[in-house]
XYZ file of C-alpha atoms in Angstrom:
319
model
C 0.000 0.000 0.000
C 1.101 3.141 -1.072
C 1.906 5.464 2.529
C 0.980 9.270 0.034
C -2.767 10.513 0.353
C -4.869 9.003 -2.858
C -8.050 10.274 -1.401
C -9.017 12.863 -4.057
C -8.774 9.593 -5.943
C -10.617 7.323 -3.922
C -13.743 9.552 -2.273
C -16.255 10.119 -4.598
C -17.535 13.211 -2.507
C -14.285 15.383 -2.846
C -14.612 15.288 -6.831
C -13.948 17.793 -8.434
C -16.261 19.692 -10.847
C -15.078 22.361 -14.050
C -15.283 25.737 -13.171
C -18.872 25.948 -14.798
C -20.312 23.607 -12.602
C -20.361 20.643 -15.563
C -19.231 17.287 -14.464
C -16.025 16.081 -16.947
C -15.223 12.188 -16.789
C -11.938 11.506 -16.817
C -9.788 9.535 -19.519
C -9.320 5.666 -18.599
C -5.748 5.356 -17.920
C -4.569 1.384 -18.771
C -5.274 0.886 -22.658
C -3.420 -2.311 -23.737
C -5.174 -5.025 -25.885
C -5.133 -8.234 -25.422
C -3.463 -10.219 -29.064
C -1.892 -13.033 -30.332
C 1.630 -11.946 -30.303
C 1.824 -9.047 -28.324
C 2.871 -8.332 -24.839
C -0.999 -9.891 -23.600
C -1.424 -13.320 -24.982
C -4.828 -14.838 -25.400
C -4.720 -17.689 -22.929
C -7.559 -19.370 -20.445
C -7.426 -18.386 -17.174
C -4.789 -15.696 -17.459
C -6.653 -12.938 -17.025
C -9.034 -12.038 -14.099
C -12.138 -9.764 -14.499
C -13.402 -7.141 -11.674
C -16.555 -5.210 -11.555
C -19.656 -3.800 -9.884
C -22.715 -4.888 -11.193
C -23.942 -0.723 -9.919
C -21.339 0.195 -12.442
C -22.966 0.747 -15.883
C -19.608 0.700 -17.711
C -18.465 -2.490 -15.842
C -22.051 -4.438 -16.781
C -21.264 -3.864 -20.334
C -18.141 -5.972 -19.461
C -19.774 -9.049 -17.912
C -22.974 -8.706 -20.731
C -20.516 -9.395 -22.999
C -18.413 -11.949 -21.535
C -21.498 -13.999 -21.082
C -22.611 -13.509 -24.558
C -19.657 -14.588 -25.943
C -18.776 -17.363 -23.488
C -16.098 -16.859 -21.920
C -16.871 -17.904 -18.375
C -14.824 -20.588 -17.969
C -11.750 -18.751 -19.330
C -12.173 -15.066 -17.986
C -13.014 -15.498 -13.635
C -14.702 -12.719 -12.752
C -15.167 -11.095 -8.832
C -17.527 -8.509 -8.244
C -17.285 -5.696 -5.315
C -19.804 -4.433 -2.833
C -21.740 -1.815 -3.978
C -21.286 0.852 -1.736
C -18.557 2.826 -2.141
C -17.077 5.066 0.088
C -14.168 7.146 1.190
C -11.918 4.569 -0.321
C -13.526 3.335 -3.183
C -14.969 0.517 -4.137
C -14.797 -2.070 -1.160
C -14.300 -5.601 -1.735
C -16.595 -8.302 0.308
C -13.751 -8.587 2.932
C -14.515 -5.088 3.977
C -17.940 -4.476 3.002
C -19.882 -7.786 3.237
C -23.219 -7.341 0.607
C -25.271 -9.760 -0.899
C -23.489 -10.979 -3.591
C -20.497 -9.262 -3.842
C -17.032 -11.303 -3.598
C -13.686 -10.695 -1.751
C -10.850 -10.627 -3.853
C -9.351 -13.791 -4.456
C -6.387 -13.113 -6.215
C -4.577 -10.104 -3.461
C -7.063 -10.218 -0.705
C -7.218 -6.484 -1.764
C -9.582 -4.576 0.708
C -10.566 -2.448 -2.089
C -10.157 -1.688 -6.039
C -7.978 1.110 -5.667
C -5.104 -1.626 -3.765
C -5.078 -2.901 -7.274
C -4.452 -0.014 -9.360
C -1.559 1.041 -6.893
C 0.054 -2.664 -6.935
C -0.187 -2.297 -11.223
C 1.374 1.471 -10.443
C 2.127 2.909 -7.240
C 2.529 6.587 -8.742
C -0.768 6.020 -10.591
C -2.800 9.278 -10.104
C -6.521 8.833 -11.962
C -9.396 7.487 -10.360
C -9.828 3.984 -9.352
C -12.426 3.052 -11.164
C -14.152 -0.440 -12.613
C -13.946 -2.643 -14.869
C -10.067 -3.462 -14.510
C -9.105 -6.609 -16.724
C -6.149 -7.892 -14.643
C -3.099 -9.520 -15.928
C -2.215 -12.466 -13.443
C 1.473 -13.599 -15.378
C 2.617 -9.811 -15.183
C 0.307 -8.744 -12.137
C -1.080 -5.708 -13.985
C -3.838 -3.904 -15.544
C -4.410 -4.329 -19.029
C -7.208 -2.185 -19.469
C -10.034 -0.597 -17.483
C -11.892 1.208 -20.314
C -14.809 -0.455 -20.620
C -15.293 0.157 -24.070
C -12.183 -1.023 -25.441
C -12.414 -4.518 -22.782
C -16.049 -5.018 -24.966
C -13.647 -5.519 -28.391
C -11.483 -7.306 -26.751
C -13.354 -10.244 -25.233
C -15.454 -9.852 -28.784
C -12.351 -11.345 -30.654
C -9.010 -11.866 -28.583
C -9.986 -15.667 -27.610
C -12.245 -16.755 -30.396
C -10.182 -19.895 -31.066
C -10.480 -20.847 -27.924
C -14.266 -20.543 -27.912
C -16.829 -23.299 -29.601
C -17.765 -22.287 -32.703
C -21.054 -20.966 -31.871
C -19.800 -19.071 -29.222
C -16.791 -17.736 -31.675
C -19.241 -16.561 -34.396
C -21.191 -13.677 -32.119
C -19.851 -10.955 -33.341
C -20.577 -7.730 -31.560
C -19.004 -5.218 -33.662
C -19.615 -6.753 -37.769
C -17.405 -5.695 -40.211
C -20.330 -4.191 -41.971
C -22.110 -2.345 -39.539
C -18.509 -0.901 -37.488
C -19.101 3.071 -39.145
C -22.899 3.028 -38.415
C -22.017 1.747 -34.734
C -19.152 3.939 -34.680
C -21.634 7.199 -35.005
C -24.351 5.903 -32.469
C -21.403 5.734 -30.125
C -20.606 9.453 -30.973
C -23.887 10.780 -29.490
C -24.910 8.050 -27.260
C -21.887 8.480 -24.870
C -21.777 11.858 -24.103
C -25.173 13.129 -24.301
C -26.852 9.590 -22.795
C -24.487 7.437 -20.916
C -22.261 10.238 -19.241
C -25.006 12.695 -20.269
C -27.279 11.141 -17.220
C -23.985 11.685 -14.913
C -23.167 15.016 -16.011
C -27.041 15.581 -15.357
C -26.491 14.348 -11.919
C -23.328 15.650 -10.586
C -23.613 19.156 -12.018
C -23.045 21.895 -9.150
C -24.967 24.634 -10.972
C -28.266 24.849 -12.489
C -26.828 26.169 -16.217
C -24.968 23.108 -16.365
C -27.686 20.430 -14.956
C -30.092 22.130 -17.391
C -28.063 21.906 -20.645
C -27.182 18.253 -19.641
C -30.346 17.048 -19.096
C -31.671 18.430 -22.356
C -29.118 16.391 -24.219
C -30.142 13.436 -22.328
C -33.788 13.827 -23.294
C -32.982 14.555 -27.183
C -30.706 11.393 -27.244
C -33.687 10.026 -25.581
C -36.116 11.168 -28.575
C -33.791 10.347 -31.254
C -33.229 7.109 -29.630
C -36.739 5.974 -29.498
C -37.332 7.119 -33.356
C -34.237 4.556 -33.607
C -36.194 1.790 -31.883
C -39.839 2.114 -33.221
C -40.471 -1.287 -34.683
C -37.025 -3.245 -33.913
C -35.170 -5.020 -31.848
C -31.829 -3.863 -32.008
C -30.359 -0.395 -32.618
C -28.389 -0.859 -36.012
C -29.236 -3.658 -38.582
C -31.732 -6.528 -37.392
C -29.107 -8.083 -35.006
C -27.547 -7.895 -31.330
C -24.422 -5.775 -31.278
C -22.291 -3.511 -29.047
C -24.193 -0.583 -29.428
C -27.014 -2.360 -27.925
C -25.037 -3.274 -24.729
C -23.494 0.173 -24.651
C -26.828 2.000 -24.624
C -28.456 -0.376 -22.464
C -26.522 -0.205 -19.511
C -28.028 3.050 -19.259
C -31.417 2.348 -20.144
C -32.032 -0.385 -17.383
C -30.801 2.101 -14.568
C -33.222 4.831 -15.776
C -35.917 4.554 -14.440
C -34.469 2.582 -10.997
C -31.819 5.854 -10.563
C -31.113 8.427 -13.196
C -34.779 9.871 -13.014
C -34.528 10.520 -9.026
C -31.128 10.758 -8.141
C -29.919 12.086 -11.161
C -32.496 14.329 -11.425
C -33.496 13.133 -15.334
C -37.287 13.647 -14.610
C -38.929 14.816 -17.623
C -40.285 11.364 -18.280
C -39.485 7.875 -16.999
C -38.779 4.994 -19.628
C -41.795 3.214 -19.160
C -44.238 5.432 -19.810
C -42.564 8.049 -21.932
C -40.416 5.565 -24.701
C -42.691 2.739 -25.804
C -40.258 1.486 -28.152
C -37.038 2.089 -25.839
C -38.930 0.481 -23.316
C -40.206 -3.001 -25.038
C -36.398 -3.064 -26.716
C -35.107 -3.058 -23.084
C -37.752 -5.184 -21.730
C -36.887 -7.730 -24.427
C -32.820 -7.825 -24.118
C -33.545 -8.652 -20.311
C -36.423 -10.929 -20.337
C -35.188 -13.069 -23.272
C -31.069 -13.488 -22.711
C -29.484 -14.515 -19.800
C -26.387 -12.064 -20.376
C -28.534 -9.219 -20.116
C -30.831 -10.711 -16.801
C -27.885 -12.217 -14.971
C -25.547 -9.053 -15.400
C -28.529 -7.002 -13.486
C -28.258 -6.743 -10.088
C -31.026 -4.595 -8.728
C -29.790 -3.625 -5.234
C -26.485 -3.369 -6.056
C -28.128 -0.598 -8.969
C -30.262 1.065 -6.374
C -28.042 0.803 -3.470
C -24.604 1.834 -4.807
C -25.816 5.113 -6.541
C -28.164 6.139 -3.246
C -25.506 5.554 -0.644
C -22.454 6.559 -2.585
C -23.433 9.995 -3.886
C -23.595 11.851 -0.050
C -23.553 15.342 -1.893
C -26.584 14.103 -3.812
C -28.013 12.230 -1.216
C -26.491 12.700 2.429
C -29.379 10.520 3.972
C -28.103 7.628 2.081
C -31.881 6.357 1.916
C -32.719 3.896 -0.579
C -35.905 4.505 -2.121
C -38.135 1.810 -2.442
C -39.359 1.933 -5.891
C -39.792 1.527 -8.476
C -42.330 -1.292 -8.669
C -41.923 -3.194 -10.487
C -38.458 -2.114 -11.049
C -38.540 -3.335 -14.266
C -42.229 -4.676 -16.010
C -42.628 -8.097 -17.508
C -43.282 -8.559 -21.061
């Protein structure tokens, strides 16, 4: 353990916002692929996964290791949800219904890791983090980049249904490539820059982004199942990590409130309904309470009661 002060790191309620009062995320720091010949060979049980199922950015990780099968060859340990002055705490620390202690370091929390891959390291410590176990380091921990990755690093190690899903086609990589464009920073960090703004010029031009990605979104949807084409890709996942916690967090806590999901985007809403009622990697990657509590108790300058609200009921409808 590193003996300088990583707190600013760490606490979530000492962050920092622009001068304006916006909320700026900030780069993910590790950024290495995993490849057949480079410095990160594709091998089973290498490589160790860790994430929060609260974490939108870190379900994206496990929706697609499930879709792509790669259980059995990528472990994965998932923290307690709520996070506190020093991070995200690992079962050890923070016992929580299914959450895990860290079998690898017996790290007390996520940030033990990033300072063991880097003891100067000075970003946040933030999930996923795709650990290296042969070099004990990060690889990557941009969520994003860990999706194309586990979509075609280990295919031949994969069954060959399991190596032909293909998240990101050939075909369809520019039109996914420009939903990504808008859909990250006016939806997916738009509903965090809506909720962690500090003054009302910056909430309010935040949250109007939000709700025209919403409306462009749902003209997107009307009629389909999947975003682009007629079939299951990333842009999917990426958009509907957000989706799922809309209605549970973003329109309370976040302060999103013009309308909910479910009864403002028909077509958003079935599309979502359909992803988690129908596949596995969508339903198992949810964890309700770990949604509802982790944002309620670990936002104190949003929420210094730390009470978890109750609804909403049903927190997601059935089909």
């Amino acid at each position: 353990m590193s003996a300088r002060d990583v707190s600013s790191q760490s606490n979530i309620a000492v962050m920092k916002t622009e001068p304006d009062g916006s909320f700026k995320r900030q780069a993910s720091s590790f950024r290495d692929v995993i490849e057949a010949g480079g410095k990160y060979e594709p091998e089973r049980d290498r490589y160790h996964l860790y994430v929060s199922y609260a974490c939108p950015w870190a379900t994206r990780t496990l929706i697609t290791r499930k879709l792509k099968g790669l259980e059995d060859i990528i472990p994965v340990t998932v923290v307690s949800p709520r996070m506190g002055e020093q991070g995200w705490p690992f079962a050890s620390v923070d016992p929580f219904p299914a959450a895990d202690a860290d079998p690898l370091h017996n790290s007390q929390h996520i940030k033990d890791l990033y300072l063991k891959a880097d003891p100067n390291y000075g970003g946040r410590f933030t999930v996923p983090v795709l650990w290296d176990k042969k070099n004990q380091t990060i690889v990557n921990n941009e969520s994003s980049e860990i999706l194309r990755i586990f979509n075609t690093a280990f295919n031949h190690l994969l069954p060959a249904d399991k190596a032909a899903v293909d998240l990101y086609p050939e075909e369809l990589r520019s039109e996914i490539d420009a939903l990504n464009e808008w859909t990250y920073p006016n939806l997916n960090n738009g509903v965090y820059r809506s909720g962690f703004a500090t003054t009302q010029a910056a909430y309010e031009k935040a949250v109007h982004e939000v709700f025209d990605s919403l409306d462009r979104l749902e003209k997107l949807l009307e009629g389909k199942d999947y975003i682009i084409g007629d079939r299951l890709t990333e842009a999917d996942i990426r958009v509907w990590v957000t989706i799922i916690r809309f209605d549970p967090v973003y329109v309370g806590h976040f302060k999103c409130n013009f309308r909910t999901i479910r009864d403002g985007y028909p077509a958003i809403d079935l599309w979502m309904r359909k992803l988690y009622w129908n596949s596995d990697a969508f339903k198992s990657s949810t964890n309700f309470e770990h949604i509802k509590t982790h944002y309620y108790w670990s936002h104190p300058s949003i929420n210094p009661t730390r009470i978890v609200p109750a609804g909403p009921i049903p927190v997601i409808k059935p089909l």
